mmCIF file of C-alpha atoms and ligand atoms in Angstrom:
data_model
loop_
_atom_site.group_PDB
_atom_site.id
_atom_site.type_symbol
_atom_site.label_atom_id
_atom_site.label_comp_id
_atom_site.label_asym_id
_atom_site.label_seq_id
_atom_site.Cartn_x
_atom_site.Cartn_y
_atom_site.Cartn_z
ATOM 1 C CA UNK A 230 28.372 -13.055 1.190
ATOM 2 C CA UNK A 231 30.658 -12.860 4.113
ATOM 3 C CA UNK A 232 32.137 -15.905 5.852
ATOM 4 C CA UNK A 233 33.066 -15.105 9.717
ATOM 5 C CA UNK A 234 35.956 -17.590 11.169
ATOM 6 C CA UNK A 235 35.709 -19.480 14.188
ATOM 7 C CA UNK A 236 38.121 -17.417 17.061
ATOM 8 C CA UNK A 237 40.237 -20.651 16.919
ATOM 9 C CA UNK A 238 40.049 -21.602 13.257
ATOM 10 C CA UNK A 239 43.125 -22.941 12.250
ATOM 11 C CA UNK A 240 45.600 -21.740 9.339
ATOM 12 C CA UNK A 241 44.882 -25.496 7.598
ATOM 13 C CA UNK A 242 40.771 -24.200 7.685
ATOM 14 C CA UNK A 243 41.048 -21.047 6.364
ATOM 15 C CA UNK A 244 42.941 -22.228 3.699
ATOM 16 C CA UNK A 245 39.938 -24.758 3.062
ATOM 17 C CA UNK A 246 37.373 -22.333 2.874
ATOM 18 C CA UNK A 247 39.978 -20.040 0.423
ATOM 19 C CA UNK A 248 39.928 -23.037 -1.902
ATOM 20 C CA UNK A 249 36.361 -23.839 -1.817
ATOM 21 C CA UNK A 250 35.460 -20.412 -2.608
ATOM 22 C CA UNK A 251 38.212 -20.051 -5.916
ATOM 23 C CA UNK A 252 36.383 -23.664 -6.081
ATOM 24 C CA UNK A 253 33.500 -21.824 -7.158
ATOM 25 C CA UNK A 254 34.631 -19.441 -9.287
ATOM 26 C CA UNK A 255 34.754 -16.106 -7.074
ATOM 27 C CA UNK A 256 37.465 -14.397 -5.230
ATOM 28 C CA UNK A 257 37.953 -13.964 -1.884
ATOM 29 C CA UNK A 258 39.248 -10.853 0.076
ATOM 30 C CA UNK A 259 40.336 -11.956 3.571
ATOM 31 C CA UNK A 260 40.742 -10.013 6.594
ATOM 32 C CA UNK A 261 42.307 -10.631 9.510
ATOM 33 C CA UNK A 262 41.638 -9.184 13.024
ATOM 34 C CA UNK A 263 42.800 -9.090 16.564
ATOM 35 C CA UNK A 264 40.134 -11.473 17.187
ATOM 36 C CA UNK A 265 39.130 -13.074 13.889
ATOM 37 C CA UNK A 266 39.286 -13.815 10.144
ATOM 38 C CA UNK A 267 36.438 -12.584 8.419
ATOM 39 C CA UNK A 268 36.231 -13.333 3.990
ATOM 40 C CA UNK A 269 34.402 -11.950 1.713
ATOM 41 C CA UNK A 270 32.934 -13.315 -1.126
ATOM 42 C CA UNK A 271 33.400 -11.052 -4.463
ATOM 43 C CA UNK A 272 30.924 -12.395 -7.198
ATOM 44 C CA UNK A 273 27.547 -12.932 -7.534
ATOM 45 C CA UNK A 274 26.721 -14.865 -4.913
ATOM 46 C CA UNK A 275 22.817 -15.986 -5.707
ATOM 47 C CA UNK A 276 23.185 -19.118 -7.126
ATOM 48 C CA UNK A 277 25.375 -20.366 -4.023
ATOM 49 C CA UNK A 278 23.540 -21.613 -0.691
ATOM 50 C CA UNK A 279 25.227 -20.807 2.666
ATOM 51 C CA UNK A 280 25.248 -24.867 3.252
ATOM 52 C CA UNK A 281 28.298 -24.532 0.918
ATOM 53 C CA UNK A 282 30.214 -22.405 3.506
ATOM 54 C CA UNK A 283 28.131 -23.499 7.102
ATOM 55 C CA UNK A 284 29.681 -27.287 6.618
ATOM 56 C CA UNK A 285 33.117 -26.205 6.520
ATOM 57 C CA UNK A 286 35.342 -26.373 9.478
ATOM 58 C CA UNK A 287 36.727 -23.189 11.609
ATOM 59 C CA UNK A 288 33.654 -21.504 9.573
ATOM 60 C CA UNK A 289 31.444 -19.542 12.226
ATOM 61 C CA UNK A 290 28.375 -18.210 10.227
ATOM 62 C CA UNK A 291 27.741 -17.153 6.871
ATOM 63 C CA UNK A 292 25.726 -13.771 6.282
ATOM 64 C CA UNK A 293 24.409 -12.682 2.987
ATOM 65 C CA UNK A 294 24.308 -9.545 1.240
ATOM 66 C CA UNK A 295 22.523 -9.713 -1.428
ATOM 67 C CA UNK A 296 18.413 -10.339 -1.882
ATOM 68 C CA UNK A 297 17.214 -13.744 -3.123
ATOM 69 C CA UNK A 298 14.890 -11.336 -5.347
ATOM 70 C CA UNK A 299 16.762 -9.045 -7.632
ATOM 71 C CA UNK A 300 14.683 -7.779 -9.932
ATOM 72 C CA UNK A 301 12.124 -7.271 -7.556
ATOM 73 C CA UNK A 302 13.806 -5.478 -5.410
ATOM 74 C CA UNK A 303 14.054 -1.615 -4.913
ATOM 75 C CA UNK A 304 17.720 -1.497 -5.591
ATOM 76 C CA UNK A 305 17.481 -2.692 -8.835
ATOM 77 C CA UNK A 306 14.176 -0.569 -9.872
ATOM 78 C CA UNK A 307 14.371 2.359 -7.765
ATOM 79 C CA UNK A 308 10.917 4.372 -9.294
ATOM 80 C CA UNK A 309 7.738 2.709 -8.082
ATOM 81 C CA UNK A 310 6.355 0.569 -10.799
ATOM 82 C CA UNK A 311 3.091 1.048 -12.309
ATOM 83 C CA UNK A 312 0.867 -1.690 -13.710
ATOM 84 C CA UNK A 313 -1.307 0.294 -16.903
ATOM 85 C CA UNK A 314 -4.716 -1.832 -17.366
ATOM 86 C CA UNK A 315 -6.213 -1.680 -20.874
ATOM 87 C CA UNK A 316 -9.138 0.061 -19.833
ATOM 88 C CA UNK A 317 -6.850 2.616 -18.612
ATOM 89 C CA UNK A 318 -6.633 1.910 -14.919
ATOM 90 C CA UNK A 319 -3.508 2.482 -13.246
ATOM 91 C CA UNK A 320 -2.270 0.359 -9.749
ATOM 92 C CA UNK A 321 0.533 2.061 -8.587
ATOM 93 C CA UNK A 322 1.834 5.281 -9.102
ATOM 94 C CA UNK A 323 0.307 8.242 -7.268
ATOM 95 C CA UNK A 324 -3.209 6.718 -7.028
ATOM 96 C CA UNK A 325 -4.643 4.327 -4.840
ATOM 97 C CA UNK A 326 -6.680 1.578 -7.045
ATOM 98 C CA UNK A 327 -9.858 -0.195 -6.273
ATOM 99 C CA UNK A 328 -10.712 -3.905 -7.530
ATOM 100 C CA UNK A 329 -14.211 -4.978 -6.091
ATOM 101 C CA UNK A 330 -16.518 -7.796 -6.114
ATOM 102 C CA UNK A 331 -17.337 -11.277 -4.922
ATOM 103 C CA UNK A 332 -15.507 -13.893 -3.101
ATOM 104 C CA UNK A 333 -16.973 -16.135 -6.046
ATOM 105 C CA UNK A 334 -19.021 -15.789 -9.351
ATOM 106 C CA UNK A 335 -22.845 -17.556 -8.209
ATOM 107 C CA UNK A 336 -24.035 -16.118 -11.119
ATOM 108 C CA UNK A 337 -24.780 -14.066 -13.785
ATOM 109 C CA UNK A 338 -27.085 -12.256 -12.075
ATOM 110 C CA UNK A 339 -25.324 -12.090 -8.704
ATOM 111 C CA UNK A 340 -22.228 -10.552 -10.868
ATOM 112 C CA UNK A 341 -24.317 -8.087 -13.079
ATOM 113 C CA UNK A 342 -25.851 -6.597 -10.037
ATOM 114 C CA UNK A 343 -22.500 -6.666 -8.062
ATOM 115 C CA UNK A 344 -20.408 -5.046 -11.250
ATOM 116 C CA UNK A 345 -23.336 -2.629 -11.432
ATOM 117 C CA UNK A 346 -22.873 -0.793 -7.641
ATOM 118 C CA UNK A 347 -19.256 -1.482 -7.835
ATOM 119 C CA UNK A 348 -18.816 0.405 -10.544
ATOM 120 C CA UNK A 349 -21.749 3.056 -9.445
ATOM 121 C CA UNK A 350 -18.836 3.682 -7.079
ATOM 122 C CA UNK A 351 -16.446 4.460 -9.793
ATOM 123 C CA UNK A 352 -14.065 1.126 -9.446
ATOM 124 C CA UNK A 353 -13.241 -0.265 -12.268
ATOM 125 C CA UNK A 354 -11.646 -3.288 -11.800
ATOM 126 C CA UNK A 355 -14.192 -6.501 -11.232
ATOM 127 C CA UNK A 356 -13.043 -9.135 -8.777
ATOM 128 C CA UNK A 357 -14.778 -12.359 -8.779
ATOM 129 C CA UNK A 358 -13.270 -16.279 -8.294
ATOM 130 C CA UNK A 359 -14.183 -18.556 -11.379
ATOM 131 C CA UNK A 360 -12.075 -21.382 -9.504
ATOM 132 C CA UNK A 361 -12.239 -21.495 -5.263
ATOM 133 C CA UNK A 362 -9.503 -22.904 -3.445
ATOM 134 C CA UNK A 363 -11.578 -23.824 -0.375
ATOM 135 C CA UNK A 364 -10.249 -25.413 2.523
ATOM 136 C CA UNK A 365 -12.396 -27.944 2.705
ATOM 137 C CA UNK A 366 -13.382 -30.154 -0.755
ATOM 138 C CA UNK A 367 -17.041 -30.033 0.500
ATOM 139 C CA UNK A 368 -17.323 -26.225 0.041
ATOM 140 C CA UNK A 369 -18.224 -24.494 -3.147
ATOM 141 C CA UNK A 370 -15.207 -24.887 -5.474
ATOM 142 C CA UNK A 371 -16.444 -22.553 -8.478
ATOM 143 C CA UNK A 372 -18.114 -22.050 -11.534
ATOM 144 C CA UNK A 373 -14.934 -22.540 -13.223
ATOM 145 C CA UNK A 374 -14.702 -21.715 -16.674
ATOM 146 C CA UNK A 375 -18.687 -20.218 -16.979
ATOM 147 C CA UNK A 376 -17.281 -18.219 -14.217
ATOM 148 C CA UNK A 377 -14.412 -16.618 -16.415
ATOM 149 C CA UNK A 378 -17.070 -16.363 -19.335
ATOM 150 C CA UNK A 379 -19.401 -14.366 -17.047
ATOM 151 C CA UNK A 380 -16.999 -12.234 -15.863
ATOM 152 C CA UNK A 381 -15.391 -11.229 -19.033
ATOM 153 C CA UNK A 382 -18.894 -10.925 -20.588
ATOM 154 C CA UNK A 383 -20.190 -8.384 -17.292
ATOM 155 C CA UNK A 384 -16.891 -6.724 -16.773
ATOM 156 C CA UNK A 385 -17.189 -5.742 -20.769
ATOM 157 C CA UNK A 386 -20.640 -4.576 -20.263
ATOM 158 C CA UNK A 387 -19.003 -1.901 -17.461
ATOM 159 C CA UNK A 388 -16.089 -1.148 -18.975
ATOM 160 C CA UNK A 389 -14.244 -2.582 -16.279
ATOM 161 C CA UNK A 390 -11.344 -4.380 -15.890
ATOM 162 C CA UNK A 391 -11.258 -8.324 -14.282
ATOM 163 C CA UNK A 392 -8.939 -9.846 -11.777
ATOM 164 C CA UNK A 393 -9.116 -13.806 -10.873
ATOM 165 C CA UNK A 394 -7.776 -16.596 -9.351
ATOM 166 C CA UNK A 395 -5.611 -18.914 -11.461
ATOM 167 C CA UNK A 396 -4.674 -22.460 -9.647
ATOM 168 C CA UNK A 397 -3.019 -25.200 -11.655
ATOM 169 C CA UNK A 398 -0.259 -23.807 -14.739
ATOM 170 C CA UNK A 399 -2.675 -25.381 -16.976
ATOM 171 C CA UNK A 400 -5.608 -23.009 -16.153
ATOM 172 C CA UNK A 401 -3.118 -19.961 -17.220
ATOM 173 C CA UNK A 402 -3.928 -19.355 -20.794
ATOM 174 C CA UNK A 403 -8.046 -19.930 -20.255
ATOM 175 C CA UNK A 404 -7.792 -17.480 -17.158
ATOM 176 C CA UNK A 405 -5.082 -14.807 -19.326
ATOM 177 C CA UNK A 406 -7.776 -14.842 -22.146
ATOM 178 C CA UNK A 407 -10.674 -13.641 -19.630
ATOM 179 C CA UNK A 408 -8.991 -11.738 -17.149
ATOM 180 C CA UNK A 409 -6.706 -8.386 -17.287
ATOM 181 C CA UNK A 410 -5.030 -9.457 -14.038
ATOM 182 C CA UNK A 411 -4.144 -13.502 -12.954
ATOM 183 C CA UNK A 412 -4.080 -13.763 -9.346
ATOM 184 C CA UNK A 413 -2.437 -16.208 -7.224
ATOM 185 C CA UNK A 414 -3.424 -17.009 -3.637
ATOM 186 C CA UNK A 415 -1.934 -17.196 -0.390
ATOM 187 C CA UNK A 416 -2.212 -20.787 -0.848
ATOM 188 C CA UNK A 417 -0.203 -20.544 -4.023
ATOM 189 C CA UNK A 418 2.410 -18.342 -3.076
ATOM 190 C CA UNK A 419 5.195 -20.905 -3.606
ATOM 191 C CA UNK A 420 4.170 -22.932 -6.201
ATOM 192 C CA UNK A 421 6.530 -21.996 -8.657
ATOM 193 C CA UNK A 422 5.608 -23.991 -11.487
ATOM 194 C CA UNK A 423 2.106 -21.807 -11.515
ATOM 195 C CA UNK A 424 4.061 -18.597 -11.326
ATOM 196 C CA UNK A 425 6.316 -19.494 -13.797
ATOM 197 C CA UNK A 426 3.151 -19.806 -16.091
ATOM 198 C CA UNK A 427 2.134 -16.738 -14.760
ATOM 199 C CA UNK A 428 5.070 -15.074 -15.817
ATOM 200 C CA UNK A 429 5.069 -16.674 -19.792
ATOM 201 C CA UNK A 430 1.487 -15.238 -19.759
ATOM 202 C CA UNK A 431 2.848 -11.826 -19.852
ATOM 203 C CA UNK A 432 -0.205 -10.485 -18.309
ATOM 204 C CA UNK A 433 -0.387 -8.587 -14.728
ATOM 205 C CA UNK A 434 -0.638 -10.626 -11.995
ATOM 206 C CA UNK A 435 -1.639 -9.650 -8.585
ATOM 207 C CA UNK A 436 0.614 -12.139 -6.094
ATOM 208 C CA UNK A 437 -1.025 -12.696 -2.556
ATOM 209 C CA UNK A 438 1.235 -13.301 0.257
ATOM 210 C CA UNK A 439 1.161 -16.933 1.834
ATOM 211 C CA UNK A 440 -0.460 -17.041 5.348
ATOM 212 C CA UNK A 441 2.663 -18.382 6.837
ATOM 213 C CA UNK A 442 5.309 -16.605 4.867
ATOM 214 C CA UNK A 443 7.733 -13.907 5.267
ATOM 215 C CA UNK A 444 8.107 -10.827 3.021
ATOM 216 C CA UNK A 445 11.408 -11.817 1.586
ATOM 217 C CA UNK A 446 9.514 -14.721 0.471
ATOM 218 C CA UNK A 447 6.551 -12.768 -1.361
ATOM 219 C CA UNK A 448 9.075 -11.008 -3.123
ATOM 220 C CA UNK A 449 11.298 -14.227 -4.168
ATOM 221 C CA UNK A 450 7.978 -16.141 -5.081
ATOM 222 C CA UNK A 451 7.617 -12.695 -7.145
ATOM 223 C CA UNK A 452 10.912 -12.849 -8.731
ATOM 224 C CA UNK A 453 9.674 -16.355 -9.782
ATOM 225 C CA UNK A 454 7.207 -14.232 -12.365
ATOM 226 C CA UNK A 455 10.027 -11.245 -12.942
ATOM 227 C CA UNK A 456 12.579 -13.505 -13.821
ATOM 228 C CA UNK A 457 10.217 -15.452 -16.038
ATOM 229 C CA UNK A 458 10.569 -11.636 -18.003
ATOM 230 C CA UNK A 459 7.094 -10.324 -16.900
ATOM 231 C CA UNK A 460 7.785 -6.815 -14.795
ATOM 232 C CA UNK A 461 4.169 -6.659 -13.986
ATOM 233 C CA UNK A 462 3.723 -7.760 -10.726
ATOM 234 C CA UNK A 463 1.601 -6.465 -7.761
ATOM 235 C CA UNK A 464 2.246 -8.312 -4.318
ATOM 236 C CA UNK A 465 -0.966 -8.576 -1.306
ATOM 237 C CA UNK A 466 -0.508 -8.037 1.485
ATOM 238 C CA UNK A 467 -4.112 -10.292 3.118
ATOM 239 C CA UNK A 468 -3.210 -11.450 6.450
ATOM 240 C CA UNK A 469 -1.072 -13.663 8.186
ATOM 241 C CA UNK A 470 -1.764 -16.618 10.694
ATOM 242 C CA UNK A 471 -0.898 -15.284 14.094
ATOM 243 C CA UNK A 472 -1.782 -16.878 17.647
ATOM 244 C CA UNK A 473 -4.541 -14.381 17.262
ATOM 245 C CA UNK A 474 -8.047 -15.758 16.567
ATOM 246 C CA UNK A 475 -10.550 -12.474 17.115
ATOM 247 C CA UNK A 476 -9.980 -12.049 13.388
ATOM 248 C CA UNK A 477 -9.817 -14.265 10.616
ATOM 249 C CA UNK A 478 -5.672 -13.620 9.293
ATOM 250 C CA UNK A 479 -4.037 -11.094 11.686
ATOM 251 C CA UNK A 480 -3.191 -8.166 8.614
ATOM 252 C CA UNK A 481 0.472 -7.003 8.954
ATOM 253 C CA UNK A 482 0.075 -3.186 8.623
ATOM 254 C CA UNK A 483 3.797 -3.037 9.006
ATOM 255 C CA UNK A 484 4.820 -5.100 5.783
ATOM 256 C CA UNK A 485 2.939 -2.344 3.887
ATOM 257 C CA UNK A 486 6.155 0.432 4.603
ATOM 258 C CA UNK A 487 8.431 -2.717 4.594
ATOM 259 C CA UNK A 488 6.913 -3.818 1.052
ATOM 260 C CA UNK A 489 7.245 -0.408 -0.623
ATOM 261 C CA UNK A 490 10.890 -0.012 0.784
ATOM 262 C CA UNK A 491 11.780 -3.108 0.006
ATOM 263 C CA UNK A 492 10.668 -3.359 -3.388
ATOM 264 C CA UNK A 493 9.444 -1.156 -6.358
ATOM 265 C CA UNK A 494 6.212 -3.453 -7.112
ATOM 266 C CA UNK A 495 2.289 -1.875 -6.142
ATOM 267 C CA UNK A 496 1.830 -3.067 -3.104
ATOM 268 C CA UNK A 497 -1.560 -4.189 -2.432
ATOM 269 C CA UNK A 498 -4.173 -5.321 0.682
ATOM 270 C CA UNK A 499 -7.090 -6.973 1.329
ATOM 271 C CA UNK A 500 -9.003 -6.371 4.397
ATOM 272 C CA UNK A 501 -11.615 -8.409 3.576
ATOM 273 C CA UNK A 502 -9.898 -12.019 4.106
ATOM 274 C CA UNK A 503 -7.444 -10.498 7.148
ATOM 275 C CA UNK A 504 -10.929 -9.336 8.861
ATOM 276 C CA UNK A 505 -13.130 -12.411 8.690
ATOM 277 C CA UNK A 506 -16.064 -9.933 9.637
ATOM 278 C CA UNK A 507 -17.267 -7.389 7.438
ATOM 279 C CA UNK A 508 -17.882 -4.836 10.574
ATOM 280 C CA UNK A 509 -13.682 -4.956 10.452
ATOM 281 C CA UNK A 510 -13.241 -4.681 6.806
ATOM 282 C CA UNK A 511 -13.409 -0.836 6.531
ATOM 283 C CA UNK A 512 -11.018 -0.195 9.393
ATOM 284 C CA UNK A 513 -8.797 -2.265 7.774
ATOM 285 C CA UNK A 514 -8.700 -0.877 4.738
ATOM 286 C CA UNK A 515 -8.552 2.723 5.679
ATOM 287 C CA UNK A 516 -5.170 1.674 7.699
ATOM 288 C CA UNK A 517 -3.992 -0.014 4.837
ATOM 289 C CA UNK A 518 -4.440 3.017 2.500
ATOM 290 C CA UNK A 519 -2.839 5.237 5.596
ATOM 291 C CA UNK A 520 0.497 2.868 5.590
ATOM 292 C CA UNK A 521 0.926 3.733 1.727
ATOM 293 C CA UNK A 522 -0.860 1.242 -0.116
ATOM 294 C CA UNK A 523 -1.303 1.187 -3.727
ATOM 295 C CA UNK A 524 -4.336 -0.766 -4.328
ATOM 296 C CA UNK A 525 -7.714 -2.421 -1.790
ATOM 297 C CA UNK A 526 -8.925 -5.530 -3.325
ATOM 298 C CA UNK A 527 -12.313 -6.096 -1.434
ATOM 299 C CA UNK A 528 -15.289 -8.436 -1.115
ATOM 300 C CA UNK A 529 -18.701 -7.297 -1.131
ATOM 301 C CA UNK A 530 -21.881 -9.121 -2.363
ATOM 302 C CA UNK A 531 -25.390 -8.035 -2.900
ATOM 303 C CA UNK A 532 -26.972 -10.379 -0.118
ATOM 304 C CA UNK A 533 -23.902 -11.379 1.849
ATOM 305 C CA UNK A 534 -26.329 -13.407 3.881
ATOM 306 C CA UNK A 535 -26.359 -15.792 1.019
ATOM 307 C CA UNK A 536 -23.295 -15.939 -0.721
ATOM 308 C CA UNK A 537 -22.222 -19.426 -1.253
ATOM 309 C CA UNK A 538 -18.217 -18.005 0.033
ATOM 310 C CA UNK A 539 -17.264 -15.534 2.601
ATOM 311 C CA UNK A 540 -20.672 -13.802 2.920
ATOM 312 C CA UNK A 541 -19.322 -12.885 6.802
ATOM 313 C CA UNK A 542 -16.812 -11.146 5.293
ATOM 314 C CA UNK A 543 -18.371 -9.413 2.329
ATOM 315 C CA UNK A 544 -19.234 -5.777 2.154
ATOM 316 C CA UNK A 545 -23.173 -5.033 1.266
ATOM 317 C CA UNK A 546 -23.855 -2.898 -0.921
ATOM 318 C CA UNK A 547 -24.532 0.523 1.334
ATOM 319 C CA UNK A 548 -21.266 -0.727 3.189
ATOM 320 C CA UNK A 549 -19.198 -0.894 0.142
ATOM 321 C CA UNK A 550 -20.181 2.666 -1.392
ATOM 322 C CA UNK A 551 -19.315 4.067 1.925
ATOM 323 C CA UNK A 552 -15.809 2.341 2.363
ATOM 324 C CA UNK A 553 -15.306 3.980 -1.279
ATOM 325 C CA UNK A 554 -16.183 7.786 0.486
ATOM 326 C CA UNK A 555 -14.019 6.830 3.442
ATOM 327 C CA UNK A 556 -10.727 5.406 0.828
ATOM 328 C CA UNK A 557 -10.967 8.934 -1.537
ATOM 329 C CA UNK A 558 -11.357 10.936 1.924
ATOM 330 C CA UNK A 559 -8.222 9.035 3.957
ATOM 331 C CA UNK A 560 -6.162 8.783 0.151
ATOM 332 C CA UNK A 561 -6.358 12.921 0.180
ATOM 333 C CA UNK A 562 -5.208 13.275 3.357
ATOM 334 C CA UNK A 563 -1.998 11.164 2.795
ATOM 335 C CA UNK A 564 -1.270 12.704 -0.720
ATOM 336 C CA UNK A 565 -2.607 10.740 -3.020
ATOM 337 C CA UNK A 566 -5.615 10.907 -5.418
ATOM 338 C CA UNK A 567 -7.906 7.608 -6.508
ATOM 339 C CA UNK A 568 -8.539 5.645 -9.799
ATOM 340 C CA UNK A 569 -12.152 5.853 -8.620
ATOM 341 C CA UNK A 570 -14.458 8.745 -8.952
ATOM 342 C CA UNK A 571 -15.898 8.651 -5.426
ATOM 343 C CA UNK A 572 -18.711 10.804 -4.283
ATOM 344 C CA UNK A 573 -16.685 12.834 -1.640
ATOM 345 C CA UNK A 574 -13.026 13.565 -0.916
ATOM 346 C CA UNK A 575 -10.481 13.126 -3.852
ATOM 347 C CA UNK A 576 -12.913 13.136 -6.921
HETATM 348 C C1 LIG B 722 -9.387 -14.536 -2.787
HETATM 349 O O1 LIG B 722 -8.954 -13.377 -2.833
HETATM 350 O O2 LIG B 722 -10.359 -14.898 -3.467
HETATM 351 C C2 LIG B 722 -8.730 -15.533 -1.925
HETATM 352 C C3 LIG B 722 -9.062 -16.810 -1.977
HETATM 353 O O3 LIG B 722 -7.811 -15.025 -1.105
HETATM 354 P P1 LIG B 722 -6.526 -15.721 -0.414
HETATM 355 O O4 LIG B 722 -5.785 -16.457 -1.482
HETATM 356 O O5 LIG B 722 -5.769 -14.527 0.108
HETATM 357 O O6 LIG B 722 -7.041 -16.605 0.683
HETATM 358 MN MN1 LIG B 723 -12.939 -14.991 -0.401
#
């Protein structure tokens, strides 16, 4: 941390902020300009909020230097960092990762046939919400724990791999038993007490960005689960709300180089909730491949016309296996391979 002086600050208020800082157990190392008396602050300075500094007088600003996410970050874990599924599936690492399926689990039926031309495609990781945090109360909230059942019991059948929604702390160890990967939503992204649980669970979980939050706050709500002493963590990247309204979330292509420079975590995004539209999705997710991402987690249904969540948005089945062709074919030309054997390109 650095503490800049006021021009004018006065021998009396330097000598304040000296104290206050030996106050706090760390040294200071003070130098003085022409202009002005700048301090810095030796020690680690996480635990201590700028307020402490910002209130004092002759003090100008206050500038950190280190991140509010350590472990997360890519000074502290310099190789990327790969998440190893049980069924073998990698995300992160050289290949780019697939997890498919619905919005929501309708059914057995609607999952079996999903999980069937999913995996037909060669992904092997099953999405699927057992518990919906709609908007609105009125909307379809979930099969909730028949939903995990049917998902384990499907995702078994295919050999695959599941990934679901977790929302309360309690849910945790019901959702770690069924599901390879927890996932928290955007709407989740900061409650702490969830990814706290997250992180006991020891399992991977897949962290979605909030709509209105910044990066360096995906990656401290993602410390939350690090620091908890679970390293595997993906963060997804799924839209933010912007004062544009042609597509559902406005996806920040950008926080896809800033993500994997920022931290060593598999960096993840989903077109499907950025787009709104499935006629958007694929665009979307070739970019997001492009910028360097590690994983697509995507919608699709087998009548999006009646899905009871996000059928707009949700990939038929035709649409889906192409999107696969299109992912191996852009993956190749940026470098990397797939963890999905898809008919052309990087097979
Ligand atoms: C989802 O992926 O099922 C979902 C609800 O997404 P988000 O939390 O990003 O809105
Ligand atoms: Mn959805």
């Amino acid at each position: 941390m650095v503490i800049v002086m006021q021009a004018h600050a006065t021998a009396v208020q330097l000598e304040q902020v000296l104290s206050r800082i030996e106050a706090l157990g760390f040294h200071a190392h003070v130098s003085s300009g022409s202009e002005r008396t700048v301090i810095g602050l030796i020690g680690d300075e996480r635990p201590i909020e700028t307020e402490v500094f910002e209130v004092l007088e002759g003090v100008e600003r206050v500038v950190r230097i280190l991140h509010s996410y350590k472990l997360a970050s890519r000074d502290f874990h310099l190789e990327d960092r790969v998440i190893e599924l049980p069924n073998g599936v990698r995300l992160g690492g050289s290949a780019v990762t697939v997890m498919g399926g619905p919005c929501a689990v309708e059914s057995r039926e609607q999952l079996r046939e999903t999980a069937e031309y999913v995996s037909a495609a060669g992904v092997r990781v099953l999405r699927g919400g057992a518990y919906k945090p709609r908007t609105s109360p009125y909307s379809f909230q979930g099969l909730g724990e028949k939903g995990l059942r049917m998902l384990r019991e499907v995702a078994d059948e295919m050999g695959m791999a599941v990934v679901t929604e977790v929302v309360t702390p309690e849910d945790v160890p019901l959702v770690a038993e069924h599901a390879e990967i927890l996932q928290v939503g955007a709407r989740n992204m900061q409650n702490y007490r969830l990814l706290q649980a997250c992180g006991e669970a020891g399992q991977p979980v897949l962290l979605k960005r909030g709509l209105g939050s910044t990066l360096e706050e995906l990656l401290a709500a993602a410390e939350y689960v690090l620091s908890s002493g679970n390293e595997q963590v993906a963060v997804c990247e799924r839209g933010i709300r912007t004062f544009e309204t042609a597509t559902r979330f406005t996806l920040d292509i950008g926080a896809v180089p800033v993500l994997k420079h920022m931290t060593s975590l598999p960096v993840v995004v989903d077109p499907s909730h950025a787009a709104g539209r499935a006629d958007y999705v694929g665009a979307i997710a070739r970019a997001g491949v492009a910028a360097g991402a590690d994983g697509l987690l995507i919608e699709t249904h087998p009548r999006p016309a009646e899905a009871l969540s996000d059928g707009a948005q949700s990939l038929d089945p035709a649409a889906f296996r192409n999107l696969m062709d299109e992912v191996a074919r852009v993956a190749d030309a940026v470098g990397r391979t797939t963890t999905f054997a898809a008919a052309a390109g990087a097979a």
